[in-house]
PDB file of C-alpha atoms in Angstrom:
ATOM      1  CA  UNK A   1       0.000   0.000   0.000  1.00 58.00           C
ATOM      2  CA  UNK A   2       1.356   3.280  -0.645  1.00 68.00           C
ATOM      3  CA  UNK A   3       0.474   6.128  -3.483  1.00 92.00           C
ATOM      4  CA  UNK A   4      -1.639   9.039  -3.054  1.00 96.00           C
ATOM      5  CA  UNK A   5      -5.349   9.331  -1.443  1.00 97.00           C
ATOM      6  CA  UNK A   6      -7.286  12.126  -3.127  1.00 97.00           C
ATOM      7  CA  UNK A   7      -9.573  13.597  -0.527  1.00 97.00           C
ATOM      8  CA  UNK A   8     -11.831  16.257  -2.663  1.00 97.00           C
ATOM      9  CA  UNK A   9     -12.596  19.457  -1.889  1.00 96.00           C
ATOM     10  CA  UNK A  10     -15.548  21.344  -3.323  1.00 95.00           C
ATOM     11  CA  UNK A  11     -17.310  22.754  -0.328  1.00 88.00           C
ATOM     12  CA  UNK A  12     -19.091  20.140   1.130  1.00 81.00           C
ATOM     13  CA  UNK A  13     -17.606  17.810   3.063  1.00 74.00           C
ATOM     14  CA  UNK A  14     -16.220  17.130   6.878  1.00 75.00           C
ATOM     15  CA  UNK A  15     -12.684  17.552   5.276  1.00 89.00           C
ATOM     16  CA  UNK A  16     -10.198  17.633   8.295  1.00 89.00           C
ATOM     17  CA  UNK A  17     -12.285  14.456  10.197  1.00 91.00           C
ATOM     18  CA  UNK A  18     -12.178  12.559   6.851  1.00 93.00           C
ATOM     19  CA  UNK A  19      -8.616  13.534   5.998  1.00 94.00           C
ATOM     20  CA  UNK A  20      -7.607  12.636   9.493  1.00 94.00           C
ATOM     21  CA  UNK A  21      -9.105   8.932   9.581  1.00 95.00           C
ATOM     22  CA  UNK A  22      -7.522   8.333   6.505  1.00 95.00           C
ATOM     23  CA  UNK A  23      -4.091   9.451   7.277  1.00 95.00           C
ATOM     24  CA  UNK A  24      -4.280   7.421  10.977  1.00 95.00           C
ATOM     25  CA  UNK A  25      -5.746   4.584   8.420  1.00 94.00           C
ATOM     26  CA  UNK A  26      -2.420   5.059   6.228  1.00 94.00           C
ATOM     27  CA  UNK A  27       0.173   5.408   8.733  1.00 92.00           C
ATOM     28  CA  UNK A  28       3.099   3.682   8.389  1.00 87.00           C
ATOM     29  CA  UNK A  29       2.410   2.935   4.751  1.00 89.00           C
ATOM     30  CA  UNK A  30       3.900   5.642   2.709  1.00 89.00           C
ATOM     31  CA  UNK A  31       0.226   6.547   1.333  1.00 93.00           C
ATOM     32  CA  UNK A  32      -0.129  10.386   1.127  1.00 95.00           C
ATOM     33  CA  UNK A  33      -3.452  11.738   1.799  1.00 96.00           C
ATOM     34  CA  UNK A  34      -4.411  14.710   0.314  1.00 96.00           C
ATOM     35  CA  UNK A  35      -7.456  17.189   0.453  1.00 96.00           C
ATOM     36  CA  UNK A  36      -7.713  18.731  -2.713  1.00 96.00           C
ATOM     37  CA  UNK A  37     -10.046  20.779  -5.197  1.00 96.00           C
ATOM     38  CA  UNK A  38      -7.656  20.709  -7.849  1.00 97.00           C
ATOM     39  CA  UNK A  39      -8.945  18.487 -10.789  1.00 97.00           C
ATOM     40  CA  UNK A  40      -5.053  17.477 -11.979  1.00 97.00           C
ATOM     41  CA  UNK A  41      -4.397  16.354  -8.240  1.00 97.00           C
ATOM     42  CA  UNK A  42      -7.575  14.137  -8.640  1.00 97.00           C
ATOM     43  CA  UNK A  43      -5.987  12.883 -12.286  1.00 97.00           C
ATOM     44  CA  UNK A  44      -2.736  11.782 -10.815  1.00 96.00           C
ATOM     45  CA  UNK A  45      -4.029  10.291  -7.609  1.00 97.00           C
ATOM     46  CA  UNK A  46      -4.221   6.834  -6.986  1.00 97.00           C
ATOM     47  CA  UNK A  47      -7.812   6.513  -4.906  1.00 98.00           C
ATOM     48  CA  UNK A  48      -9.980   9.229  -4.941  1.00 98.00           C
ATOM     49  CA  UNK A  49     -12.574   9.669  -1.828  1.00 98.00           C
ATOM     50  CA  UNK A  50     -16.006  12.357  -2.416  1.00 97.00           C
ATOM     51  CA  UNK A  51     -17.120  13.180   0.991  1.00 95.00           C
ATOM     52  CA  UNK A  52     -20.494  15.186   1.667  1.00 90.00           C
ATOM     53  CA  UNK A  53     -22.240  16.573   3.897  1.00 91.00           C
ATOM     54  CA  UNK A  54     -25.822  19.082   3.146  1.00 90.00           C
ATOM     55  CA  UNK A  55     -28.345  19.201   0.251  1.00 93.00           C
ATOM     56  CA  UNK A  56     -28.306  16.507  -3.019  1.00 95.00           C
ATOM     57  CA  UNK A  57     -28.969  20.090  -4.864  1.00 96.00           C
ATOM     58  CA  UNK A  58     -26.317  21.980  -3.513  1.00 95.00           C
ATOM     59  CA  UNK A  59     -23.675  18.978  -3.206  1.00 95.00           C
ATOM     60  CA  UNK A  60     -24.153  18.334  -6.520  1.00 96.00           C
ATOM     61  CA  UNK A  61     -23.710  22.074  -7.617  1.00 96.00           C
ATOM     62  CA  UNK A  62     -20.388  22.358  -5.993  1.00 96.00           C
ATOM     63  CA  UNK A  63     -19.386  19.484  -7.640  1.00 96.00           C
ATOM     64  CA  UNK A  64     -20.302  20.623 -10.667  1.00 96.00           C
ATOM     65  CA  UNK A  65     -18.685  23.921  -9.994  1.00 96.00           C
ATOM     66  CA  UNK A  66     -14.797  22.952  -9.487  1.00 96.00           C
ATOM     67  CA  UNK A  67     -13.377  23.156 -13.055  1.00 96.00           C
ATOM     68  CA  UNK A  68     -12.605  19.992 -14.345  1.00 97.00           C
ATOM     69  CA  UNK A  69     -13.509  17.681 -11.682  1.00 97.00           C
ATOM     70  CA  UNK A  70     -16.761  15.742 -13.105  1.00 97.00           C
ATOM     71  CA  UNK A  71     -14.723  14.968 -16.406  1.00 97.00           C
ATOM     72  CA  UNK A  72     -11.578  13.886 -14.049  1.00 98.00           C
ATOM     73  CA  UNK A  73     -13.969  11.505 -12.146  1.00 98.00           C
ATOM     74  CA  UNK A  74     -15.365  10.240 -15.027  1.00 98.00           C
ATOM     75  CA  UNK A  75     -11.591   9.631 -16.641  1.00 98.00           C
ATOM     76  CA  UNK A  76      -9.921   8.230 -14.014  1.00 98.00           C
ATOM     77  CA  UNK A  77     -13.155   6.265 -11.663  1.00 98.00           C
ATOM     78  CA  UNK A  78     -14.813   5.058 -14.811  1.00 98.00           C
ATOM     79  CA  UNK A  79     -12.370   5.077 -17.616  1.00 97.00           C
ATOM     80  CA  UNK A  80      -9.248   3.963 -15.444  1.00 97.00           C
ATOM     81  CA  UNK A  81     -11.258   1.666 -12.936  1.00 98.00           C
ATOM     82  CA  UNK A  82      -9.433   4.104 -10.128  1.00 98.00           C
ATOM     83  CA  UNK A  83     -10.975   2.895  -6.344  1.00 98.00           C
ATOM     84  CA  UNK A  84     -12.924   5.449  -5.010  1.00 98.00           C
ATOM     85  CA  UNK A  85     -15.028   5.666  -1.983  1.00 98.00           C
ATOM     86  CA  UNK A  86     -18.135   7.963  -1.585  1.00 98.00           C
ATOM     87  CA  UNK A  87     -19.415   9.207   1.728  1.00 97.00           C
ATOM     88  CA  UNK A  88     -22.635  10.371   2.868  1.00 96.00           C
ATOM     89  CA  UNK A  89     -24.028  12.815   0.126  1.00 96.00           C
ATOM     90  CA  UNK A  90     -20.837  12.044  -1.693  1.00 96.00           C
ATOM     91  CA  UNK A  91     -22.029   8.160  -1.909  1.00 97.00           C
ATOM     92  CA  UNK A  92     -25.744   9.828  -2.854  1.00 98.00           C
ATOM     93  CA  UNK A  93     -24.214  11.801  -5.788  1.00 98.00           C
ATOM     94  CA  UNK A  94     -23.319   8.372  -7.194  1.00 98.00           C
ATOM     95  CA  UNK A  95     -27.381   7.981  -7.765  1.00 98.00           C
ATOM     96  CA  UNK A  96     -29.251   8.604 -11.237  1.00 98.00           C
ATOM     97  CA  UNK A  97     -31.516  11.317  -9.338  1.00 98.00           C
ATOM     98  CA  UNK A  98     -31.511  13.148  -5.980  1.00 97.00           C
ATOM     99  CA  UNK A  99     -35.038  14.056  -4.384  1.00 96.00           C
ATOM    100  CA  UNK A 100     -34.334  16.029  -1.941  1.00 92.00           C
ATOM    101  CA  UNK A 101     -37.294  18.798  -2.280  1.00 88.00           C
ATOM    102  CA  UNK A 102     -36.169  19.233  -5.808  1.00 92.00           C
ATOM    103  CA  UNK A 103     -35.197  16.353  -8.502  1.00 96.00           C
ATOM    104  CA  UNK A 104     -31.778  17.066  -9.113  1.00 97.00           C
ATOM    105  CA  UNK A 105     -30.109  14.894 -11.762  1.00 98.00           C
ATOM    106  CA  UNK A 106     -26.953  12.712  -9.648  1.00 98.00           C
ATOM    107  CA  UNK A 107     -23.593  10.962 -11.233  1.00 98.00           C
ATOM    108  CA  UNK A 108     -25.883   8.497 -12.741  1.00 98.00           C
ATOM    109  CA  UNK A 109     -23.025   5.923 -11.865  1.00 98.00           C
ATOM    110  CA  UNK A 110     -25.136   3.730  -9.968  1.00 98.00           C
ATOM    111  CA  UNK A 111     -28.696   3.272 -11.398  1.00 98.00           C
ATOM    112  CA  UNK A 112     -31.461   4.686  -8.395  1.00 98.00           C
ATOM    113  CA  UNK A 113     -32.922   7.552  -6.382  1.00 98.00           C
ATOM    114  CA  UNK A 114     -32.051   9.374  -3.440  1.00 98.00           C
ATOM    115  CA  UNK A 115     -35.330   9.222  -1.724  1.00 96.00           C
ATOM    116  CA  UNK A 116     -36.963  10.738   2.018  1.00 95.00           C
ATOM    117  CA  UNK A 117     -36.175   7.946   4.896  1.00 94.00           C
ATOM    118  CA  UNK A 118     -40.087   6.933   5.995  1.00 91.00           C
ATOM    119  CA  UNK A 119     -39.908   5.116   8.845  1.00 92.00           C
ATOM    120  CA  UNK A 120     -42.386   2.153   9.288  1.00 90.00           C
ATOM    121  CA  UNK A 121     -42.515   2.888  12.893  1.00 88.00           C
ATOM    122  CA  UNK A 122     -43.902   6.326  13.267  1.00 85.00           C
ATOM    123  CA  UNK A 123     -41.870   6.837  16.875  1.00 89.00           C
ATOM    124  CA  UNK A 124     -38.880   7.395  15.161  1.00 92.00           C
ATOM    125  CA  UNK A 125     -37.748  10.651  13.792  1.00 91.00           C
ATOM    126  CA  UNK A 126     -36.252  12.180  10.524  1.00 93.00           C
ATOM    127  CA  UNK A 127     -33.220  12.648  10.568  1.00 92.00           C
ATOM    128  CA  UNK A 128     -32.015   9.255  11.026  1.00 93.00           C
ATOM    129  CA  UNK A 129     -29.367   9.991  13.719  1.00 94.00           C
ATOM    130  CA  UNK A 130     -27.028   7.851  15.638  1.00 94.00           C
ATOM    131  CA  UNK A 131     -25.006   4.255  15.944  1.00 97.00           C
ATOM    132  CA  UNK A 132     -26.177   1.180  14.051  1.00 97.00           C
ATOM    133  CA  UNK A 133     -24.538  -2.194  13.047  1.00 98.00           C
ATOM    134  CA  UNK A 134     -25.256  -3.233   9.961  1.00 98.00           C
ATOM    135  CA  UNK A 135     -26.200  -6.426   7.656  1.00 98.00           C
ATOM    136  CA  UNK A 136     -24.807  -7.141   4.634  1.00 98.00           C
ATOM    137  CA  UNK A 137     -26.800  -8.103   1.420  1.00 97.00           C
ATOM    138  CA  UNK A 138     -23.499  -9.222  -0.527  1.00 97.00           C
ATOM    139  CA  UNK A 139     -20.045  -9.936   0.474  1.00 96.00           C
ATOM    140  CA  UNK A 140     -17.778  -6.922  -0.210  1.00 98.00           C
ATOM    141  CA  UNK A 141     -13.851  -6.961   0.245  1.00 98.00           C
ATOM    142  CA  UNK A 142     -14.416  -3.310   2.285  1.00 98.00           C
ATOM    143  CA  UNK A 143     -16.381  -5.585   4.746  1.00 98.00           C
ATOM    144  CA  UNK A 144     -13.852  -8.241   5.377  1.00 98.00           C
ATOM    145  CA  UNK A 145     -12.589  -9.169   9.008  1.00 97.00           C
ATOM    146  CA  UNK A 146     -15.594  -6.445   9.834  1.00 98.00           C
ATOM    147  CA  UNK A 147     -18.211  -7.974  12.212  1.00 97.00           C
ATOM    148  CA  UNK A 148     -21.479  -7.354  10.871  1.00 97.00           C
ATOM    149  CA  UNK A 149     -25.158  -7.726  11.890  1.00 96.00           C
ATOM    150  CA  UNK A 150     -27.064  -7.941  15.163  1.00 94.00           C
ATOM    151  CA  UNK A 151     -23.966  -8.389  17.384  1.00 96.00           C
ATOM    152  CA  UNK A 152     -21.619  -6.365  14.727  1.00 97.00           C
ATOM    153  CA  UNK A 153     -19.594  -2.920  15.424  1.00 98.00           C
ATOM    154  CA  UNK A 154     -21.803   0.481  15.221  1.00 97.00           C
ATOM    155  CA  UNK A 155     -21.415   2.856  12.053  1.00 98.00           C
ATOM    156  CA  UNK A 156     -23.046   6.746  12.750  1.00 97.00           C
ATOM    157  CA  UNK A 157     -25.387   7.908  10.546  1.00 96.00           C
ATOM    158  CA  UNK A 158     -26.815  10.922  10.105  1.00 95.00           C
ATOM    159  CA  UNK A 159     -28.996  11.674   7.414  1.00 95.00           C
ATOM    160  CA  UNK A 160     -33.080  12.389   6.235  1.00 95.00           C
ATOM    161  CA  UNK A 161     -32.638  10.320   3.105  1.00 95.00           C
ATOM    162  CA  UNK A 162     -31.107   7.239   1.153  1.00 94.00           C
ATOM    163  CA  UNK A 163     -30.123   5.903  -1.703  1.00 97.00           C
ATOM    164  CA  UNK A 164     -33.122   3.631  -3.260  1.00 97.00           C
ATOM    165  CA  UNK A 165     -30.837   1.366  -5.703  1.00 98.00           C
ATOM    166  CA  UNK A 166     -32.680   0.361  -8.925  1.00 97.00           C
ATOM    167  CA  UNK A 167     -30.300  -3.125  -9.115  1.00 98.00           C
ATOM    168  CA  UNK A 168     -30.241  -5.211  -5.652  1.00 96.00           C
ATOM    169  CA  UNK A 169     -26.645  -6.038  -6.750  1.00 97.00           C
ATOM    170  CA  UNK A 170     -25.437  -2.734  -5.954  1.00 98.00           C
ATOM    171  CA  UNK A 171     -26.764  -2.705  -2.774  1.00 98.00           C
ATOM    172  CA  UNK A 172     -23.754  -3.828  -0.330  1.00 98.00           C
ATOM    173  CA  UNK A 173     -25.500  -3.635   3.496  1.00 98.00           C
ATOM    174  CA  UNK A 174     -28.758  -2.104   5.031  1.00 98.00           C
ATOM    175  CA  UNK A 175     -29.119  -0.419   8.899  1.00 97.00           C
ATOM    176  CA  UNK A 176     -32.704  -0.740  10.055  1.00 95.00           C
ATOM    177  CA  UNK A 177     -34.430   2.167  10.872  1.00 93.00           C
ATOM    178  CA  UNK A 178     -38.285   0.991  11.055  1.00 88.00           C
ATOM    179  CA  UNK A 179     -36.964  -0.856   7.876  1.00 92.00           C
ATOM    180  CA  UNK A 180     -33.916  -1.449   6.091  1.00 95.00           C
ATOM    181  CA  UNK A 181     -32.515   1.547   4.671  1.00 95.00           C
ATOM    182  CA  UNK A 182     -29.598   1.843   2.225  1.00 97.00           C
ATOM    183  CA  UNK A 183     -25.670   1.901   4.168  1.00 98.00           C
ATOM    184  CA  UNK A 184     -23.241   0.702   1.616  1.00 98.00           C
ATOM    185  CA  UNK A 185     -23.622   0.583  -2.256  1.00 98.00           C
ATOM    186  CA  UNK A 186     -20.722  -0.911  -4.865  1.00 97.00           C
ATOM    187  CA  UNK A 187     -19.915  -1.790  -7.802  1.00 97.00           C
ATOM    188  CA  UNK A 188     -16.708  -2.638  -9.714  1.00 97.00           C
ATOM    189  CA  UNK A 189     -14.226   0.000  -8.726  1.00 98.00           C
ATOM    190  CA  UNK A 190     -17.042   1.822  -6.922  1.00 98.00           C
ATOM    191  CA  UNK A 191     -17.997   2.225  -3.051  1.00 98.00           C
ATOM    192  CA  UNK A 192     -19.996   4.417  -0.540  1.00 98.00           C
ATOM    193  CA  UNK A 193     -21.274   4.598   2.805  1.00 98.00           C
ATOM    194  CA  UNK A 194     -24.487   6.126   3.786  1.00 97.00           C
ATOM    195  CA  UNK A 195     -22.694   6.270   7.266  1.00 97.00           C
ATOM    196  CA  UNK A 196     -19.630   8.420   8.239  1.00 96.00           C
ATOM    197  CA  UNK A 197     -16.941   5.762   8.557  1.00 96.00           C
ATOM    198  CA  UNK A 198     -14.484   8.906   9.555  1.00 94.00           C
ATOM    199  CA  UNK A 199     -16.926   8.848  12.731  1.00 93.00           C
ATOM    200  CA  UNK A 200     -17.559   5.365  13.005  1.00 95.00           C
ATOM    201  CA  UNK A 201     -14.857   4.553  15.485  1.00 94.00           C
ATOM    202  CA  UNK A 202     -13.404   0.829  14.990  1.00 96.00           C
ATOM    203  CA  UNK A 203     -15.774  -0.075  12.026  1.00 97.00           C
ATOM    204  CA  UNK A 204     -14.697   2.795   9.860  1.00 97.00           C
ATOM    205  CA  UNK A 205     -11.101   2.995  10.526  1.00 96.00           C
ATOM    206  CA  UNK A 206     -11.012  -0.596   9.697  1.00 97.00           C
ATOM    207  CA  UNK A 207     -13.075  -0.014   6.608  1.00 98.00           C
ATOM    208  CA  UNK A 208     -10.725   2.594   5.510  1.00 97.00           C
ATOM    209  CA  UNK A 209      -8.116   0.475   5.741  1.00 96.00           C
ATOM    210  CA  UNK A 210      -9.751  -1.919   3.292  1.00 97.00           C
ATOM    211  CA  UNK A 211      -9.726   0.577   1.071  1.00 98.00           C
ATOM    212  CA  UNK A 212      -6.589   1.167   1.211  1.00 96.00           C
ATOM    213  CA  UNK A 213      -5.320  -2.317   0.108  1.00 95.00           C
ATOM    214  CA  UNK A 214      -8.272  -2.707  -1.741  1.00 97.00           C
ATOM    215  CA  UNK A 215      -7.377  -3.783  -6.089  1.00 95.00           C
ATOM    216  CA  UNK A 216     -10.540  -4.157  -7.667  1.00 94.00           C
TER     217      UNK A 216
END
């Protein structure tokens, strides 16, 4: 393991939490993390990570508004099969369409909608806030030597909606909240977390680290 971790910066993310689980995930391996909203530091890197934290709408606008940085995405995650990891709105971005009280058009790389949490239990609240473990729907190489379900570690969440995948495939794990609701989503070269793995204590420093090695 070693290379550079592209951390990017377009004005929406929890940059210096993210940038600092990474790094404590990379110690000792000669992997530079960087946080960066420079499009060329995105081409050359060798993992790119899209945190993001707000609004579909807005996320997606600021996105949108660093020069360069869709195409680079698309080059290097789609055309070079780069790993990258998407967090929170950053893994919601990934979606066809965000819902969020307007339809906003998403990264389309991951067929589905980013759609209001309804609980089927009406005691619990919107915004889904706190520690859950969670179950996975498919094996994942981010999840191994992670313990999962009932008795599994916590991940935080904080959020008021998910991402409804149109392909069960690309659905990785659920958390239950009055019903399963979206908390990991893959495919090929592709990953994100509904969760905050930068806040998720044990579980998301040791998902991070999968990352890491990860050669998909």
């Amino acid at each position: 393991m070693s290379g550079t971790v592209a951390i990017i910066d377009y004005g929406a993310g929890n940059l210096k939490s993210a940038q600092k689980a990474f790094a404590r995930a990379a110690e000792g391996s000669g992997t530079d993390v960087l946080v960066t909203a420079e499009a060329d530091a995105v081409r050359k890197a060798d993992r790119i990570v899209l945190p993001g934290v707000g609004a579909f709408a807005d996320c997606m606008a600021g996105l949108e508004a660093v020069p360069g940085m869709r195409d680079v995405l698309e080059e290097r995650v789609l055309g070079r099969g780069v790993p990258f990891f998407g967090i929170c709105v950053g893994m919601q971005l990934l979606a066809s369409v965000g819902r969020e009280k307007v339809e906003v058009a998403g990264l389309d790389w991951i067929s589905g909608a980013v759609e209001k949490i309804e609980p089927q239990d009406p005691r619990l609240k919107v915004p889904h806030m706190g520690w859950n473990t969670l179950t996975l729907t498919r094996a994942h190489p981010l999840f191994d030597g992670i313990a999962t379900g009932e008795d599994g570690l916590h991940a935080y969440f904080v959020h008021s909606y998910h991402f409804a995948v149109e392909n069960p495939d690309d659905r990785i794990a659920t958390a239950d909240y009055g019903g399963p609701i979206t908390a990991a989503v893959g495919r090929n070269n592709v990953f994100g977390t509904q969760f905050h793995p930068e806040k998720s204590q044990t579980l998301g420093l040791a998902l991070i680290a999968n990352f890491l090695t990860w050669s998909p």
